[in-house]
Amino acid sequence: MKSRSLKTFSGLAVMIDLRNFSEVSRRLLIQKKKPFSNTLKWRIYEVIFDFLSDTMETIIGSNNDILFDFKHTGDGFLLVTKHHRNRSQHFIDGFHLLLDIYLHLDRSVPELNTKIVDLLEDNPKIVRGNRQLRYIENLFTNMSGTIWRKYIDFSMGAHCGAIFYKTYGTQKVFLGNTINQASRFQALSKTFSDYNLFFSQEVSSRLGKAIKDPKLFSTLSTKWFKDLDRIEIKGFGPTAVKTIERKHVGSVKEKLIP
């Protein structure tokens, strides 16, 4: 399939990943002569796929400006918004979208956990009879194995700048430093486990320039934007990183509403 020429635009790259998802999915092996456990594993797969499709429909269906691509890990995805350098509202809308995606996942990921736990809890005999399902059950319980807990979570990273792409048929393939850095930020949740939303100093600076009211940005940046200082990030060296605590994301969104 022939591709068109390489193109570039200025945009915001948002990388999203389901934390701990791979540890669950690699245990969902379909086994020969295990009809009951296979059926339960299949139902868990359906819950996960329904979550992913509902998330994509909610996020992309409500915003025609999103350019979308999958990561190849199967448990994450990339969202890209295009904005004009001289149109400040484009960037504010992009940052608002970042917060909307976060708040949607903050509601839907706990529901995903609950649905998986319900399947395990409703089928104790099948779970006890299968080693992989017992392993998954242990992931969703506390150390004593007596209380169910949320195991799957999510993390997000965002960076802005030049994004390169080529079109193959109806598909676009995105590359570039902007996307790579968003991916590195998303992975910081492994180090800073108390946070799961990370964005670059460039994102913060662009937002500051786009907001018409300097006092509003000052409130956002001093009250809710937490500076993680300069972190050594593979491939980029010491890098300034910002984060917002989970409990404050809704407040930031409310402040940004015109």
GROMACS .gro file of C-alpha atoms in nm:
model
  258
    1MET     CA    1   0.000   0.000   0.000
    2LYS     CA    2   0.151   0.329  -0.109
    3SER     CA    3   0.185   0.614   0.136
    4ARG     CA    4   0.161   0.984   0.087
    5SER     CA    5   0.450   1.217   0.158
    6LEU     CA    6   0.569   1.288   0.512
    7LYS     CA    7   0.380   1.572   0.679
    8THR     CA    8   0.402   1.755   1.010
    9PHE     CA    9   0.183   1.972   1.229
   10SER     CA   10   0.190   2.128   1.574
   11GLY     CA   11  -0.016   1.935   1.826
   12LEU     CA   12  -0.068   1.784   2.167
   13ALA     CA   13   0.016   1.415   2.212
   14VAL     CA   14  -0.160   1.225   2.491
   15MET     CA   15  -0.038   0.875   2.573
   16ILE     CA   16  -0.269   0.658   2.783
   17ASP     CA   17  -0.185   0.324   2.938
   18LEU     CA   18  -0.370   0.076   3.157
   19ARG     CA   19  -0.143   0.005   3.453
   20ASN     CA   20  -0.112  -0.363   3.553
   21PHE     CA   21  -0.328  -0.471   3.259
   22SER     CA   22  -0.058  -0.692   3.105
   23GLU     CA   23  -0.021  -0.887   3.429
   24VAL     CA   24  -0.389  -0.982   3.401
   25SER     CA   25  -0.406  -1.042   3.027
   26ARG     CA   26  -0.105  -1.275   3.013
   27ARG     CA   27  -0.288  -1.510   3.250
   28LEU     CA   28  -0.597  -1.532   3.029
   29LEU     CA   29  -0.461  -1.824   2.830
   30ILE     CA   30  -0.718  -2.034   2.649
   31GLN     CA   31  -0.635  -2.396   2.740
   32LYS     CA   32  -0.731  -2.719   2.567
   33LYS     CA   33  -0.987  -2.934   2.747
   34LYS     CA   34  -1.066  -2.654   2.997
   35PRO     CA   35  -1.416  -2.548   2.882
   36PHE     CA   36  -1.535  -2.391   3.207
   37SER     CA   37  -1.222  -2.184   3.277
   38ASN     CA   38  -1.202  -2.088   2.908
   39THR     CA   39  -1.558  -1.956   2.923
   40LEU     CA   40  -1.480  -1.744   3.228
   41LYS     CA   41  -1.159  -1.611   3.071
   42TRP     CA   42  -1.354  -1.529   2.756
   43ARG     CA   43  -1.606  -1.330   2.962
   44ILE     CA   44  -1.320  -1.134   3.125
   45TYR     CA   45  -1.184  -1.059   2.778
   46GLU     CA   46  -1.527  -0.932   2.674
   47VAL     CA   47  -1.542  -0.700   2.976
   48ILE     CA   48  -1.201  -0.557   2.885
   49PHE     CA   49  -1.286  -0.512   2.516
   50ASP     CA   50  -1.619  -0.348   2.605
   51PHE     CA   51  -1.430  -0.107   2.830
   52LEU     CA   52  -1.182  -0.016   2.553
   53SER     CA   53  -1.451   0.029   2.287
   54ASP     CA   54  -1.675   0.234   2.519
   55THR     CA   55  -1.377   0.452   2.613
   56MET     CA   56  -1.286   0.514   2.250
   57GLU     CA   57  -1.646   0.588   2.156
   58THR     CA   58  -1.683   0.834   2.443
   59ILE     CA   59  -1.354   1.015   2.384
   60ILE     CA   60  -1.333   1.020   2.006
   61GLY     CA   61  -1.706   1.036   1.937
   62SER     CA   62  -1.734   1.366   2.122
   63ASN     CA   63  -1.444   1.541   1.950
   64ASN     CA   64  -1.386   1.542   1.573
   65ASP     CA   65  -1.047   1.710   1.611
   66ILE     CA   66  -0.882   1.402   1.763
   67LEU     CA   67  -0.640   1.200   1.554
   68PHE     CA   68  -0.616   0.852   1.697
   69ASP     CA   69  -0.364   0.568   1.691
   70PHE     CA   70  -0.310   0.250   1.890
   71LYS     CA   71   0.008   0.164   2.069
   72HIS     CA   72   0.128  -0.181   1.979
   73THR     CA   73   0.115  -0.309   2.338
   74GLY     CA   74  -0.258  -0.374   2.319
   75ASP     CA   75  -0.329  -0.200   2.650
   76GLY     CA   76  -0.276   0.161   2.560
   77PHE     CA   77  -0.349   0.420   2.296
   78LEU     CA   78  -0.232   0.752   2.161
   79LEU     CA   79  -0.452   1.055   2.106
   80VAL     CA   80  -0.327   1.354   1.910
   81THR     CA   81  -0.490   1.695   1.876
   82LYS     CA   82  -0.390   1.945   1.610
   83HIS     CA   83  -0.368   2.312   1.696
   84HIS     CA   84  -0.265   2.628   1.516
   85ARG     CA   85   0.029   2.810   1.673
   86ASN     CA   86  -0.152   3.143   1.660
   87ARG     CA   87  -0.491   3.025   1.787
   88SER     CA   88  -0.475   3.006   2.163
   89GLN     CA   89  -0.822   2.856   2.205
   90HIS     CA   90  -0.706   2.543   2.019
   91PHE     CA   91  -0.452   2.470   2.290
   92ILE     CA   92  -0.694   2.543   2.574
   93ASP     CA   93  -0.941   2.302   2.411
   94GLY     CA   94  -0.663   2.042   2.383
   95PHE     CA   95  -0.572   2.072   2.751
   96HIS     CA   96  -0.940   2.063   2.845
   97LEU     CA   97  -0.968   1.740   2.644
   98LEU     CA   98  -0.673   1.597   2.838
   99LEU     CA   99  -0.861   1.660   3.162
  100ASP     CA  100  -1.187   1.521   3.020
  101ILE     CA  101  -1.014   1.198   2.920
  102TYR     CA  102  -0.859   1.170   3.265
  103LEU     CA  103  -1.190   1.223   3.444
  104HIS     CA  104  -1.363   0.970   3.220
  105LEU     CA  105  -1.100   0.706   3.297
  106ASP     CA  106  -1.109   0.795   3.665
  107ARG     CA  107  -1.475   0.690   3.660
  108SER     CA  108  -1.464   0.398   3.415
  109VAL     CA  109  -1.147   0.215   3.526
  110PRO     CA  110  -1.288   0.141   3.876
  111GLU     CA  111  -1.599   0.006   3.702
  112LEU     CA  112  -1.374  -0.222   3.493
  113ASN     CA  113  -1.216  -0.355   3.811
  114THR     CA  114  -1.558  -0.413   3.966
  115LYS     CA  115  -1.682  -0.612   3.665
  116ILE     CA  116  -1.376  -0.837   3.668
  117VAL     CA  117  -1.407  -0.889   4.044
  118ASP     CA  118  -1.778  -0.974   4.005
  119LEU     CA  119  -1.694  -1.247   3.752
  120LEU     CA  120  -1.431  -1.395   3.983
  121GLU     CA  121  -1.653  -1.371   4.289
  122ASP     CA  122  -1.952  -1.529   4.113
  123ASN     CA  123  -1.751  -1.829   3.989
  124PRO     CA  124  -1.544  -1.948   4.290
  125LYS     CA  125  -1.543  -2.314   4.191
  126ILE     CA  126  -1.408  -2.245   3.842
  127VAL     CA  127  -1.147  -2.003   3.982
  128ARG     CA  128  -1.025  -2.256   4.238
  129GLY     CA  129  -0.986  -2.519   3.968
  130ASN     CA  130  -0.762  -2.311   3.740
  131ARG     CA  131  -0.411  -2.189   3.821
  132GLN     CA  132  -0.426  -1.879   3.598
  133LEU     CA  133  -0.759  -1.767   3.738
  134ARG     CA  134  -0.636  -1.818   4.094
  135TYR     CA  135  -0.340  -1.596   4.011
  136ILE     CA  136  -0.572  -1.324   3.876
  137GLU     CA  137  -0.790  -1.356   4.186
  138ASN     CA  138  -0.483  -1.295   4.404
  139LEU     CA  139  -0.407  -0.978   4.209
  140PHE     CA  140  -0.749  -0.839   4.296
  141THR     CA  141  -0.735  -0.920   4.668
  142ASN     CA  142  -0.534  -0.780   4.959
  143MET     CA  143  -0.240  -0.955   5.124
  144SER     CA  144  -0.467  -1.169   5.342
  145GLY     CA  145  -0.685  -1.260   5.045
  146THR     CA  146  -1.001  -1.151   5.227
  147ILE     CA  147  -1.083  -0.812   5.069
  148TRP     CA  148  -1.126  -0.733   4.700
  149ARG     CA  149  -0.924  -0.435   4.574
  150LYS     CA  150  -0.878  -0.228   4.260
  151TYR     CA  151  -0.580  -0.369   4.070
  152ILE     CA  152  -0.599  -0.216   3.722
  153ASP     CA  153  -0.536   0.159   3.708
  154PHE     CA  154  -0.433   0.403   3.436
  155SER     CA  155  -0.167   0.662   3.364
  156MET     CA  156  -0.140   0.949   3.116
  157GLY     CA  157   0.143   1.156   2.972
  158ALA     CA  158   0.121   1.466   2.753
  159HIS     CA  159   0.366   1.676   2.552
  160CYS     CA  160   0.323   1.933   2.275
  161GLY     CA  161   0.526   2.020   1.968
  162ALA     CA  162   0.590   1.898   1.614
  163ILE     CA  163   0.423   1.571   1.519
  164PHE     CA  164   0.520   1.385   1.200
  165TYR     CA  165   0.292   1.147   1.016
  166LYS     CA  166   0.233   0.956   0.697
  167THR     CA  167  -0.099   0.835   0.562
  168TYR     CA  168  -0.135   0.474   0.449
  169GLY     CA  169  -0.475   0.427   0.290
  170THR     CA  170  -0.715   0.551   0.558
  171GLN     CA  171  -0.466   0.508   0.843
  172LYS     CA  172  -0.220   0.764   0.980
  173VAL     CA  173   0.105   0.662   1.147
  174PHE     CA  174   0.244   0.920   1.392
  175LEU     CA  175   0.607   0.956   1.494
  176GLY     CA  176   0.839   1.211   1.650
  177ASN     CA  177   0.994   1.343   1.967
  178THR     CA  178   0.662   1.486   2.090
  179ILE     CA  179   0.502   1.142   2.097
  180ASN     CA  180   0.811   0.974   2.242
  181GLN     CA  181   0.826   1.223   2.527
  182ALA     CA  182   0.453   1.184   2.603
  183SER     CA  183   0.516   0.810   2.628
  184ARG     CA  184   0.811   0.863   2.866
  185PHE     CA  185   0.594   1.087   3.086
  186GLN     CA  186   0.317   0.827   3.099
  187ALA     CA  187   0.568   0.569   3.220
  188LEU     CA  188   0.663   0.789   3.519
  189SER     CA  189   0.371   0.639   3.709
  190LYS     CA  190   0.597   0.340   3.774
  191THR     CA  191   0.831   0.568   3.970
  192PHE     CA  192   0.581   0.819   4.109
  193SER     CA  193   0.302   0.579   4.198
  194ASP     CA  194   0.102   0.846   4.382
  195TYR     CA  195   0.042   1.030   4.054
  196ASN     CA  196  -0.093   0.920   3.716
  197LEU     CA  197  -0.113   1.240   3.510
  198PHE     CA  198   0.212   1.392   3.384
  199PHE     CA  199   0.280   1.670   3.134
  200SER     CA  200   0.575   1.874   3.019
  201GLN     CA  201   0.684   2.225   3.105
  202GLU     CA  202   0.612   2.309   2.740
  203VAL     CA  203   0.246   2.215   2.788
  204SER     CA  204   0.225   2.435   3.096
  205SER     CA  205   0.397   2.726   2.918
  206ARG     CA  206   0.171   2.702   2.612
  207LEU     CA  207  -0.134   2.693   2.837
  208GLY     CA  208  -0.009   3.002   3.022
  209LYS     CA  209   0.026   3.192   2.694
  210ALA     CA  210  -0.315   3.074   2.571
  211ILE     CA  211  -0.512   3.174   2.879
  212LYS     CA  212  -0.618   3.537   2.853
  213ASP     CA  213  -0.637   3.592   3.227
  214PRO     CA  214  -0.288   3.582   3.387
  215LYS     CA  215  -0.441   3.552   3.734
  216LEU     CA  216  -0.627   3.237   3.628
  217PHE     CA  217  -0.311   3.065   3.509
  218SER     CA  218  -0.126   3.179   3.820
  219THR     CA  219  -0.396   3.014   4.032
  220LEU     CA  220  -0.376   2.693   3.832
  221SER     CA  221   0.002   2.670   3.832
  222THR     CA  222   0.062   2.763   4.195
  223LYS     CA  223  -0.233   2.586   4.355
  224TRP     CA  224  -0.272   2.265   4.152
  225PHE     CA  225   0.022   2.212   3.916
  226LYS     CA  226   0.285   2.022   4.111
  227ASP     CA  227   0.643   2.050   3.988
  228LEU     CA  228   0.838   1.724   4.000
  229ASP     CA  229   1.154   1.922   3.924
  230ARG     CA  230   1.398   1.798   3.663
  231ILE     CA  231   1.381   1.421   3.621
  232GLU     CA  232   1.630   1.212   3.428
  233ILE     CA  233   1.424   1.064   3.144
  234LYS     CA  234   1.575   0.805   2.912
  235GLY     CA  235   1.663   0.958   2.577
  236PHE     CA  236   1.592   1.315   2.690
  237GLY     CA  237   1.812   1.378   2.994
  238PRO     CA  238   1.703   1.605   3.284
  239THR     CA  239   1.346   1.712   3.206
  240ALA     CA  240   1.096   1.935   3.390
  241VAL     CA  241   0.773   1.749   3.460
  242LYS     CA  242   0.439   1.869   3.593
  243THR     CA  243   0.160   1.667   3.752
  244ILE     CA  244  -0.184   1.722   3.904
  245GLU     CA  245  -0.305   1.518   4.197
  246ARG     CA  246  -0.601   1.293   4.119
  247LYS     CA  247  -0.830   1.479   4.360
  248HIS     CA  248  -0.755   1.816   4.197
  249VAL     CA  249  -0.811   1.736   3.826
  250GLY     CA  250  -1.182   1.819   3.846
  251SER     CA  251  -1.107   2.154   4.010
  252VAL     CA  252  -0.863   2.246   3.733
  253LYS     CA  253  -1.124   2.161   3.470
  254GLU     CA  254  -1.385   2.377   3.641
  255LYS     CA  255  -1.146   2.673   3.649
  256LEU     CA  256  -1.077   2.636   3.277
  257ILE     CA  257  -1.443   2.644   3.177
  258PRO     CA  258  -1.507   2.983   3.007
   0.00000   0.00000   0.00000
